[in-house]
PDB file of C-alpha atoms in Angstrom:
ATOM      1  CA  MET A   1      66.006  49.984 117.267  1.00 43.00           C
ATOM      2  CA  LYS A   2      67.230  46.929 115.475  1.00 50.00           C
ATOM      3  CA  LEU A   3      63.238  46.672 114.263  1.00 51.00           C
ATOM      4  CA  LYS A   4      63.041  50.570 113.808  1.00 53.00           C
ATOM      5  CA  SER A   5      65.785  50.025 111.302  1.00 54.00           C
ATOM      6  CA  LEU A   6      64.019  46.678 109.611  1.00 47.00           C
ATOM      7  CA  ILE A   7      61.529  48.386 109.621  1.00 46.00           C
ATOM      8  CA  VAL A   8      62.991  51.594 107.496  1.00 42.00           C
ATOM      9  CA  ILE A   9      65.166  49.154 105.203  1.00 45.00           C
ATOM     10  CA  VAL A  10      62.086  47.146 104.488  1.00 42.00           C
ATOM     11  CA  LEU A  11      59.913  49.981 102.958  1.00 41.00           C
ATOM     12  CA  CYS A  12      63.218  51.664 101.379  1.00 45.00           C
ATOM     13  CA  VAL A  13      63.095  48.379  99.182  1.00 42.00           C
ATOM     14  CA  PHE A  14      59.176  48.422  98.576  1.00 41.00           C
ATOM     15  CA  ALA A  15      59.347  52.074  97.534  1.00 41.00           C
ATOM     16  CA  ILE A  16      62.697  51.288  95.398  1.00 41.00           C
ATOM     17  CA  THR A  17      60.630  48.374  93.686  1.00 41.00           C
ATOM     18  CA  SER A  18      57.259  50.156  92.643  1.00 40.00           C
ATOM     19  CA  SER A  19      58.785  52.771  91.629  1.00 42.00           C
ATOM     20  CA  PHE A  20      60.788  50.906  88.925  1.00 41.00           C
ATOM     21  CA  ALA A  21      58.820  48.010  88.541  1.00 47.00           C
ATOM     22  CA  GLN A  22      56.388  48.997  85.392  1.00 61.00           C
ATOM     23  CA  ALA A  23      52.763  51.419  87.035  1.00 63.00           C
ATOM     24  CA  ASN A  24      50.225  49.553  86.624  1.00 65.00           C
ATOM     25  CA  ILE A  25      50.987  46.092  85.038  1.00 68.00           C
ATOM     26  CA  LEU A  26      48.691  44.607  87.496  1.00 67.00           C
ATOM     27  CA  ASN A  27      46.221  47.117  87.780  1.00 68.00           C
ATOM     28  CA  ALA A  28      45.293  48.368  84.528  1.00 68.00           C
ATOM     29  CA  LYS A  29      41.924  47.874  83.180  1.00 62.00           C
ATOM     30  CA  SER A  30      42.593  49.276  80.032  1.00 66.00           C
ATOM     31  CA  PRO A  31      46.764  48.607  77.667  1.00 67.00           C
ATOM     32  CA  ASP A  32      46.361  52.244  77.594  1.00 64.00           C
ATOM     33  CA  GLU A  33      46.896  52.007  81.804  1.00 63.00           C
ATOM     34  CA  ILE A  34      49.841  49.719  80.919  1.00 65.00           C
ATOM     35  CA  GLY A  35      52.771  52.956  82.619  1.00 63.00           C
ATOM     36  CA  VAL A  36      51.462  55.371  83.760  1.00 69.00           C
ATOM     37  CA  LYS A  37      51.347  56.986  86.520  1.00 67.00           C
ATOM     38  CA  THR A  38      49.246  59.107  88.811  1.00 64.00           C
ATOM     39  CA  ASP A  39      50.484  62.296  90.276  1.00 64.00           C
ATOM     40  CA  ALA A  40      50.363  60.459  93.848  1.00 61.00           C
ATOM     41  CA  GLN A  41      52.778  58.254  92.467  1.00 62.00           C
ATOM     42  CA  ILE A  42      55.054  60.151  91.006  1.00 60.00           C
ATOM     43  CA  ALA A  43      55.069  63.027  94.059  1.00 59.00           C
ATOM     44  CA  LEU A  44      55.890  59.827  96.014  1.00 58.00           C
ATOM     45  CA  ASP A  45      58.552  58.937  93.678  1.00 65.00           C
ATOM     46  CA  ASN A  46      60.788  61.777  93.970  1.00 64.00           C
ATOM     47  CA  ASP A  47      62.948  59.118  91.466  1.00 72.00           C
ATOM     48  CA  LYS A  48      66.134  61.999  90.374  1.00 82.00           C
ATOM     49  CA  PRO A  49      69.632  60.703  89.328  1.00 87.00           C
ATOM     50  CA  LEU A  50      71.690  61.303  93.145  1.00 87.00           C
ATOM     51  CA  GLU A  51      73.550  63.842  93.096  1.00 90.00           C
ATOM     52  CA  TYR A  52      76.472  64.229  92.869  1.00 92.00           C
ATOM     53  CA  GLY A  53      79.126  65.256  96.320  1.00 89.00           C
ATOM     54  CA  TYR A  54      80.839  68.534  95.823  1.00 92.00           C
ATOM     55  CA  VAL A  55      84.649  67.585  95.669  1.00 93.00           C
ATOM     56  CA  ASP A  56      87.456  70.895  95.849  1.00 94.00           C
ATOM     57  CA  ASP A  57      90.223  70.954  93.591  1.00 93.00           C
ATOM     58  CA  ARG A  58      92.851  70.586  96.704  1.00 94.00           C
ATOM     59  CA  ASP A  59      90.893  67.249  97.850  1.00 94.00           C
ATOM     60  CA  ILE A  60      92.405  66.133  94.649  1.00 95.00           C
ATOM     61  CA  LEU A  61      95.655  64.081  94.975  1.00 93.00           C
ATOM     62  CA  TYR A  62      96.166  62.706  91.970  1.00 95.00           C
ATOM     63  CA  SER A  63      94.462  62.464  88.914  1.00 95.00           C
ATOM     64  CA  ARG A  64      94.486  60.948  84.763  1.00 96.00           C
ATOM     65  CA  MET A  65      92.339  60.973  82.125  1.00 97.00           C
ATOM     66  CA  ILE A  66      91.245  58.278  80.208  1.00 97.00           C
ATOM     67  CA  TRP A  67      89.289  57.713  76.944  1.00 97.00           C
ATOM     68  CA  GLU A  68      87.742  54.181  76.799  1.00 97.00           C
ATOM     69  CA  LYS A  69      85.785  51.992  74.532  1.00 97.00           C
ATOM     70  CA  ILE A  70      82.650  50.205  75.116  1.00 97.00           C
ATOM     71  CA  VAL A  71      82.371  47.741  71.932  1.00 97.00           C
ATOM     72  CA  LEU A  72      78.014  46.414  71.892  1.00 96.00           C
ATOM     73  CA  ASP A  73      79.736  43.294  70.270  1.00 94.00           C
ATOM     74  CA  GLU A  74      80.458  42.047  73.929  1.00 95.00           C
ATOM     75  CA  ARG A  75      77.270  40.385  75.991  1.00 94.00           C
ATOM     76  CA  ILE A  76      77.619  42.535  79.109  1.00 95.00           C
ATOM     77  CA  ASN A  77      77.442  45.540  77.665  1.00 96.00           C
ATOM     78  CA  PHE A  78      74.095  44.511  75.749  1.00 95.00           C
ATOM     79  CA  PRO A  79      71.579  46.719  77.813  1.00 94.00           C
ATOM     80  CA  LEU A  80      73.636  49.380  76.177  1.00 96.00           C
ATOM     81  CA  TYR A  81      72.611  48.123  72.336  1.00 95.00           C
ATOM     82  CA  TYR A  82      69.540  46.661  72.603  1.00 93.00           C
ATOM     83  CA  PRO A  83      66.466  47.181  71.561  1.00 92.00           C
ATOM     84  CA  VAL A  84      67.695  47.651  67.970  1.00 90.00           C
ATOM     85  CA  ASP A  85      63.861  46.671  66.906  1.00 86.00           C
ATOM     86  CA  THR A  86      60.821  49.614  68.106  1.00 82.00           C
ATOM     87  CA  ASN A  87      58.367  48.337  66.319  1.00 81.00           C
ATOM     88  CA  ASN A  88      57.162  45.555  68.449  1.00 80.00           C
ATOM     89  CA  ILE A  89      58.618  46.106  71.641  1.00 81.00           C
ATOM     90  CA  GLY A  90      57.009  48.193  74.524  1.00 76.00           C
ATOM     91  CA  ARG A  91      57.890  51.760  74.816  1.00 78.00           C
ATOM     92  CA  ASN A  92      59.600  51.924  77.994  1.00 80.00           C
ATOM     93  CA  ARG A  93      62.533  49.811  76.364  1.00 87.00           C
ATOM     94  CA  ARG A  94      64.970  51.534  74.299  1.00 91.00           C
ATOM     95  CA  SER A  95      68.232  51.702  73.507  1.00 94.00           C
ATOM     96  CA  LEU A  96      70.732  53.686  74.984  1.00 96.00           C
ATOM     97  CA  PHE A  97      71.245  55.311  71.434  1.00 96.00           C
ATOM     98  CA  ASP A  98      67.254  55.758  70.713  1.00 95.00           C
ATOM     99  CA  VAL A  99      67.632  57.778  74.409  1.00 96.00           C
ATOM    100  CA  LEU A 100      69.951  60.232  73.341  1.00 96.00           C
ATOM    101  CA  MET A 101      68.410  60.933  69.590  1.00 95.00           C
ATOM    102  CA  THR A 102      65.531  61.556  71.199  1.00 94.00           C
ATOM    103  CA  SER A 103      66.305  63.962  73.529  1.00 95.00           C
ATOM    104  CA  VAL A 104      68.474  66.085  71.166  1.00 95.00           C
ATOM    105  CA  LYS A 105      65.521  66.109  68.943  1.00 93.00           C
ATOM    106  CA  ASN A 106      63.301  67.614  71.771  1.00 94.00           C
ATOM    107  CA  GLY A 107      65.486  69.443  73.342  1.00 92.00           C
ATOM    108  CA  ASP A 108      66.019  67.720  76.627  1.00 93.00           C
ATOM    109  CA  ILE A 109      69.723  67.345  75.962  1.00 95.00           C
ATOM    110  CA  GLU A 110      70.516  71.514  74.756  1.00 91.00           C
ATOM    111  CA  ASN A 111      73.964  70.472  74.192  1.00 94.00           C
ATOM    112  CA  ILE A 112      76.449  68.396  72.043  1.00 96.00           C
ATOM    113  CA  TYR A 113      79.487  68.759  70.889  1.00 97.00           C
ATOM    114  CA  ASP A 114      82.305  67.791  67.963  1.00 94.00           C
ATOM    115  CA  ASP A 115      84.977  66.678  70.078  1.00 94.00           C
ATOM    116  CA  SER A 116      85.861  64.628  74.311  1.00 95.00           C
ATOM    117  CA  TYR A 117      87.146  68.386  74.740  1.00 96.00           C
ATOM    118  CA  PHE A 118      83.165  69.830  74.556  1.00 96.00           C
ATOM    119  CA  THR A 119      85.166  72.996  73.383  1.00 93.00           C
ATOM    120  CA  ALA A 120      83.012  73.514  70.266  1.00 93.00           C
ATOM    121  CA  LYS A 121      78.891  73.220  70.453  1.00 94.00           C
ATOM    122  CA  ARG A 122      77.050  71.379  67.733  1.00 93.00           C
ATOM    123  CA  THR A 123      73.208  71.796  66.526  1.00 92.00           C
ATOM    124  CA  LEU A 124      70.927  69.219  65.480  1.00 90.00           C
ATOM    125  CA  LYS A 125      71.497  70.594  61.762  1.00 91.00           C
ATOM    126  CA  ASP A 126      75.639  69.934  62.324  1.00 92.00           C
ATOM    127  CA  ILE A 127      75.225  66.729  62.431  1.00 92.00           C
ATOM    128  CA  GLU A 128      72.753  66.108  60.251  1.00 89.00           C
ATOM    129  CA  GLY A 129      75.479  64.981  57.735  1.00 87.00           C
ATOM    130  CA  ALA A 130      76.901  62.885  59.625  1.00 89.00           C
ATOM    131  CA  LEU A 131      73.536  61.027  60.802  1.00 92.00           C
ATOM    132  CA  LYS A 132      71.834  60.712  57.106  1.00 89.00           C
ATOM    133  CA  MET A 133      72.759  59.803  53.624  1.00 86.00           C
ATOM    134  CA  VAL A 134      70.921  61.260  50.747  1.00 82.00           C
ATOM    135  CA  ASP A 135      72.014  59.340  47.235  1.00 81.00           C
ATOM    136  CA  THR A 136      71.051  59.135  44.042  1.00 77.00           C
ATOM    137  CA  THR A 137      71.267  56.349  41.979  1.00 78.00           C
ATOM    138  CA  GLU A 138      71.889  56.657  38.173  1.00 78.00           C
ATOM    139  CA  LEU A 139      68.845  56.264  36.964  1.00 77.00           C
ATOM    140  CA  GLY A 140      68.300  59.302  38.971  1.00 76.00           C
ATOM    141  CA  ILE A 141      71.416  61.055  37.195  1.00 77.00           C
ATOM    142  CA  GLU A 142      70.376  59.859  33.518  1.00 77.00           C
ATOM    143  CA  GLN A 143      66.706  62.130  34.292  1.00 77.00           C
ATOM    144  CA  ILE A 144      68.242  64.691  35.550  1.00 78.00           C
ATOM    145  CA  ASN A 145      70.341  64.817  32.734  1.00 80.00           C
ATOM    146  CA  ALA A 146      67.837  64.607  30.663  1.00 80.00           C
ATOM    147  CA  GLY A 147      66.355  67.455  31.415  1.00 79.00           C
ATOM    148  CA  GLU A 148      63.650  65.664  33.310  1.00 81.00           C
ATOM    149  CA  GLU A 149      62.131  66.143  37.188  1.00 80.00           C
ATOM    150  CA  LEU A 150      64.107  63.609  39.266  1.00 77.00           C
ATOM    151  CA  SER A 151      61.678  60.156  40.674  1.00 77.00           C
ATOM    152  CA  ALA A 152      61.417  60.785  44.563  1.00 76.00           C
ATOM    153  CA  GLU A 153      61.972  56.037  43.457  1.00 80.00           C
ATOM    154  CA  TYR A 154      65.098  57.198  42.867  1.00 77.00           C
ATOM    155  CA  ILE A 155      66.767  58.849  45.808  1.00 80.00           C
ATOM    156  CA  ASN A 156      68.687  56.916  48.752  1.00 82.00           C
ATOM    157  CA  THR A 157      67.986  57.799  52.118  1.00 85.00           C
ATOM    158  CA  ARG A 158      70.483  55.846  54.644  1.00 86.00           C
ATOM    159  CA  GLU A 159      70.224  56.528  58.114  1.00 90.00           C
ATOM    160  CA  ILE A 160      71.771  55.785  61.005  1.00 93.00           C
ATOM    161  CA  THR A 161      69.133  53.910  63.952  1.00 93.00           C
ATOM    162  CA  ALA A 162      70.504  52.058  66.792  1.00 94.00           C
ATOM    163  CA  ALA A 163      71.441  49.115  64.990  1.00 93.00           C
ATOM    164  CA  ASP A 164      74.207  50.828  63.407  1.00 94.00           C
ATOM    165  CA  ILE A 165      75.657  51.640  66.455  1.00 96.00           C
ATOM    166  CA  VAL A 166      79.308  49.147  67.244  1.00 96.00           C
ATOM    167  CA  GLU A 167      80.311  51.112  70.533  1.00 96.00           C
ATOM    168  CA  TYR A 168      80.399  53.960  72.641  1.00 98.00           C
ATOM    169  CA  HIS A 169      83.348  56.601  73.452  1.00 98.00           C
ATOM    170  CA  ILE A 170      83.633  57.419  77.381  1.00 98.00           C
ATOM    171  CA  LYS A 171      85.884  60.065  79.335  1.00 98.00           C
ATOM    172  CA  GLY A 172      86.004  59.598  82.125  1.00 97.00           C
ATOM    173  CA  LEU A 173      88.286  61.082  85.502  1.00 97.00           C
ATOM    174  CA  TRP A 174      90.531  58.441  87.656  1.00 97.00           C
ATOM    175  CA  TYR A 175      91.467  60.820  91.046  1.00 96.00           C
ATOM    176  CA  PHE A 176      91.937  60.142  94.134  1.00 95.00           C
ATOM    177  CA  ASP A 177      89.795  61.780  97.234  1.00 94.00           C
ATOM    178  CA  LYS A 178      92.356  62.463 100.163  1.00 92.00           C
ATOM    179  CA  ARG A 179      89.288  63.192 102.425  1.00 92.00           C
ATOM    180  CA  LEU A 180      88.174  60.162 101.382  1.00 90.00           C
ATOM    181  CA  SER A 181      91.254  57.803 100.612  1.00 90.00           C
ATOM    182  CA  GLU A 182      90.365  56.432  98.178  1.00 91.00           C
ATOM    183  CA  LEU A 183      89.946  56.347  94.540  1.00 94.00           C
ATOM    184  CA  ARG A 184      87.904  56.423  92.438  1.00 95.00           C
ATOM    185  CA  TYR A 185      85.716  57.902  89.295  1.00 96.00           C
ATOM    186  CA  ARG A 186      83.668  60.510  87.340  1.00 96.00           C
ATOM    187  CA  LEU A 187      82.604  59.749  83.956  1.00 97.00           C
ATOM    188  CA  LEU A 188      82.443  62.988  82.272  1.00 97.00           C
ATOM    189  CA  GLY A 189      81.270  62.041  78.743  1.00 97.00           C
ATOM    190  CA  ILE A 190      79.863  59.585  75.708  1.00 98.00           C
ATOM    191  CA  ALA A 191      79.706  59.425  72.796  1.00 97.00           C
ATOM    192  CA  PRO A 192      77.824  57.002  70.020  1.00 97.00           C
ATOM    193  CA  VAL A 193      80.251  55.818  67.007  1.00 97.00           C
ATOM    194  CA  ALA A 194      78.724  54.474  64.049  1.00 95.00           C
ATOM    195  CA  PRO A 195      80.411  53.373  60.878  1.00 93.00           C
ATOM    196  CA  ASP A 196      80.876  56.352  58.344  1.00 91.00           C
ATOM    197  CA  VAL A 197      77.766  56.904  56.356  1.00 89.00           C
ATOM    198  CA  ASN A 198      78.754  57.773  53.290  1.00 85.00           C
ATOM    199  CA  PHE A 199      80.437  53.928  53.405  1.00 85.00           C
ATOM    200  CA  ILE A 200      78.267  52.202  55.561  1.00 86.00           C
ATOM    201  CA  ASP A 201      77.255  49.443  53.256  1.00 79.00           C
ATOM    202  CA  THR A 202      81.082  49.040  51.802  1.00 79.00           C
ATOM    203  CA  ASP A 203      83.895  47.668  53.149  1.00 75.00           C
ATOM    204  CA  GLU A 204      85.492  50.754  53.681  1.00 74.00           C
ATOM    205  CA  SER A 205      83.413  52.794  55.833  1.00 77.00           C
ATOM    206  CA  ASP A 206      85.732  54.658  59.040  1.00 88.00           C
ATOM    207  CA  LEU A 207      84.273  54.439  62.554  1.00 92.00           C
ATOM    208  CA  VAL A 208      83.025  58.107  63.687  1.00 93.00           C
ATOM    209  CA  PRO A 209      82.544  59.740  66.534  1.00 95.00           C
ATOM    210  CA  LEU A 210      78.308  60.839  65.993  1.00 95.00           C
ATOM    211  CA  PHE A 211      78.187  63.755  68.671  1.00 96.00           C
ATOM    212  CA  TRP A 212      79.595  64.258  72.091  1.00 97.00           C
ATOM    213  CA  VAL A 213      77.658  64.838  75.401  1.00 97.00           C
ATOM    214  CA  PHE A 214      78.477  65.935  78.668  1.00 97.00           C
ATOM    215  CA  PHE A 215      77.469  63.140  80.929  1.00 97.00           C
ATOM    216  CA  PRO A 216      76.334  65.662  83.405  1.00 95.00           C
ATOM    217  CA  ASP A 217      74.185  67.173  81.989  1.00 94.00           C
ATOM    218  CA  ALA A 218      72.070  64.293  80.502  1.00 95.00           C
ATOM    219  CA  ARG A 219      71.849  62.532  83.545  1.00 95.00           C
ATOM    220  CA  GLY A 220      67.739  63.847  84.111  1.00 93.00           C
ATOM    221  CA  ILE A 221      67.354  62.402  81.372  1.00 95.00           C
ATOM    222  CA  LEU A 222      69.050  59.357  81.318  1.00 96.00           C
ATOM    223  CA  HIS A 223      67.680  58.640  84.805  1.00 94.00           C
ATOM    224  CA  LYS A 224      64.601  58.023  83.858  1.00 91.00           C
ATOM    225  CA  ALA A 225      65.608  55.825  80.877  1.00 93.00           C
ATOM    226  CA  LYS A 226      65.936  52.129  81.892  1.00 91.00           C
ATOM    227  CA  ALA A 227      67.367  49.645  80.546  1.00 92.00           C
ATOM    228  CA  PHE A 228      66.971  46.189  80.452  1.00 90.00           C
ATOM    229  CA  ASN A 229      67.183  43.338  83.656  1.00 88.00           C
ATOM    230  CA  GLY A 230      68.196  40.483  83.528  1.00 85.00           C
ATOM    231  CA  LYS A 231      67.929  39.027  86.204  1.00 87.00           C
ATOM    232  CA  ASN A 232      64.690  40.895  87.230  1.00 87.00           C
ATOM    233  CA  SER A 233      62.961  42.291  85.082  1.00 83.00           C
ATOM    234  CA  ALA A 234      61.625  43.739  88.113  1.00 81.00           C
ATOM    235  CA  MET A 235      63.399  46.524  88.423  1.00 85.00           C
ATOM    236  CA  PRO A 236      65.824  47.652  85.801  1.00 85.00           C
ATOM    237  CA  ILE A 237      69.123  50.006  85.827  1.00 91.00           C
ATOM    238  CA  SER A 238      68.455  53.224  84.070  1.00 93.00           C
ATOM    239  CA  PHE A 239      70.914  54.027  82.251  1.00 96.00           C
ATOM    240  CA  ASP A 240      72.294  56.890  84.550  1.00 96.00           C
ATOM    241  CA  HIS A 241      73.147  53.728  87.314  1.00 95.00           C
ATOM    242  CA  LEU A 242      74.276  51.805  84.971  1.00 95.00           C
ATOM    243  CA  LEU A 243      76.969  53.399  83.671  1.00 96.00           C
ATOM    244  CA  ASN A 244      78.189  55.285  87.001  1.00 96.00           C
ATOM    245  CA  SER A 245      78.623  52.291  88.792  1.00 94.00           C
ATOM    246  CA  ARG A 246      80.765  50.922  85.897  1.00 94.00           C
ATOM    247  CA  ARG A 247      78.963  47.674  85.541  1.00 94.00           C
ATOM    248  CA  PHE A 248      79.710  47.796  81.414  1.00 95.00           C
ATOM    249  CA  ASN A 249      82.900  45.927  79.395  1.00 96.00           C
ATOM    250  CA  GLY A 250      85.700  48.901  77.793  1.00 95.00           C
ATOM    251  CA  TYR A 251      89.045  49.079  77.072  1.00 95.00           C
ATOM    252  CA  VAL A 252      91.635  51.780  77.330  1.00 97.00           C
ATOM    253  CA  PHE A 253      92.849  53.868  73.670  1.00 97.00           C
ATOM    254  CA  ARG A 254      93.401  56.823  74.691  1.00 96.00           C
ATOM    255  CA  GLU A 255      94.966  58.953  78.460  1.00 96.00           C
ATOM    256  CA  GLU A 256      96.839  62.193  78.650  1.00 95.00           C
ATOM    257  CA  ASN A 257      99.404  62.462  77.714  1.00 93.00           C
ATOM    258  CA  ILE A 258     102.296  64.991  77.182  1.00 94.00           C
ATOM    259  CA  GLN A 259     102.094  63.662  73.800  1.00 93.00           C
ATOM    260  CA  SER A 260      98.735  65.458  72.687  1.00 91.00           C
ATOM    261  CA  ASP A 261      97.150  63.186  73.989  1.00 93.00           C
ATOM    262  CA  ARG A 262      98.040  60.397  71.220  1.00 94.00           C
ATOM    263  CA  ALA A 263      96.176  57.769  71.547  1.00 95.00           C
ATOM    264  CA  VAL A 264      97.817  54.270  72.168  1.00 96.00           C
ATOM    265  CA  SER A 265      96.547  53.187  67.997  1.00 94.00           C
ATOM    266  CA  GLU A 266      99.373  55.981  66.542  1.00 94.00           C
ATOM    267  CA  TYR A 267     102.086  54.737  69.018  1.00 94.00           C
ATOM    268  CA  ILE A 268     101.109  50.523  69.212  1.00 95.00           C
ATOM    269  CA  SER A 269      99.723  50.175  65.859  1.00 91.00           C
ATOM    270  CA  ASN A 270      98.875  47.432  63.542  1.00 90.00           C
ATOM    271  CA  ASN A 271      99.051  44.579  67.498  1.00 94.00           C
ATOM    272  CA  ALA A 272      95.495  44.561  68.433  1.00 92.00           C
ATOM    273  CA  LEU A 273      96.376  42.432  71.353  1.00 95.00           C
ATOM    274  CA  MET A 274      99.880  44.630  72.552  1.00 96.00           C
ATOM    275  CA  GLN A 275      97.621  47.182  72.306  1.00 95.00           C
ATOM    276  CA  LEU A 276      94.839  45.206  74.425  1.00 95.00           C
ATOM    277  CA  LEU A 277      97.959  44.996  76.532  1.00 96.00           C
ATOM    278  CA  GLU A 278      99.355  48.571  76.540  1.00 96.00           C
ATOM    279  CA  SER A 279      95.544  48.958  78.130  1.00 96.00           C
ATOM    280  CA  ASP A 280      95.572  47.226  81.021  1.00 96.00           C
ATOM    281  CA  ARG A 281      98.958  48.762  81.725  1.00 96.00           C
ATOM    282  CA  ILE A 282      97.650  52.217  81.710  1.00 96.00           C
ATOM    283  CA  ILE A 283      94.453  51.031  83.864  1.00 95.00           C
ATOM    284  CA  GLU A 284      97.203  49.178  85.896  1.00 95.00           C
ATOM    285  CA  LYS A 285      98.980  51.626  86.428  1.00 94.00           C
ATOM    286  CA  ILE A 286      95.900  53.920  87.958  1.00 94.00           C
ATOM    287  CA  ARG A 287      94.844  51.775  89.613  1.00 92.00           C
ATOM    288  CA  ASN A 288      98.871  50.921  92.318  1.00 92.00           C
ATOM    289  CA  PHE A 289      99.019  54.186  92.408  1.00 90.00           C
ATOM    290  CA  GLU A 290      95.928  53.824  95.382  1.00 87.00           C
ATOM    291  CA  GLN A 291      97.620  50.732  96.953  1.00 87.00           C
ATOM    292  CA  ASP A 292     100.909  52.726  96.653  1.00 87.00           C
ATOM    293  CA  MET A 293      99.203  55.076  98.859  1.00 82.00           C
ATOM    294  CA  TRP A 294      99.251  52.496 102.253  1.00 79.00           C
ATOM    295  CA  SER A 295     102.693  50.866 101.439  1.00 71.00           C
ATOM    296  CA  TYR A 296     105.390  51.933 104.581  1.00 61.00           C
TER     297      TYR A 296
END
């Protein structure tokens, strides 16, 4: 019985390793064959995101909705940020923003929203103003005023790229499942945040969420896209796994409350230290609920 279990474990590890490693890199006869799997390999992988289990509303004894910021300056969050330059790197390496934007443009992610409550849908055309700025220089304005045709050299175009993403906002629900008797977390939404494209190269630029994605709707896309694993290149981590397992550092900037879900900065202003302490207090309050369940 133990031998049979050992064989099953070895086969599973081998299957996982072969599915994560860059396909055919050692067997390719030309560079075009690197990363390309055969139909047989794809059928054998059966690579899909792990489905969420069904949770009945009656099984949720306690819940709290929170919003967090994932600041990309922190080293632990680098897998979400890099690579920012895709010209000199393989096509299998992309940042989270590139994955999201490519999927939105291709229609693989069909729905995007303007806020974290997912009440109003937006299209790619609707958010073009937040992603791209087209401006005319002073010489171009003079050319127009003179009645001449505007030259292309007098038009400045600035587009948001992966390098401009400063942080991600995520929305998730902490809940206590009484059937499992444990506190769990479910990620519900994610939004890339960048400076306002109209003031991006100035000191007055404010950070704005570009769009919101309902996370369960994008899990298939994020499972196929792999983040870099600095400890083992043969086993990259999917963005779906990275986010669901909370392999990042974030801090709470909002929780659902009676004051219309006001943000921490609205009642603690101009004091970054106290805002961080308030973020820790919110998380500790949630965790203490689980600990209190086992107190007599």
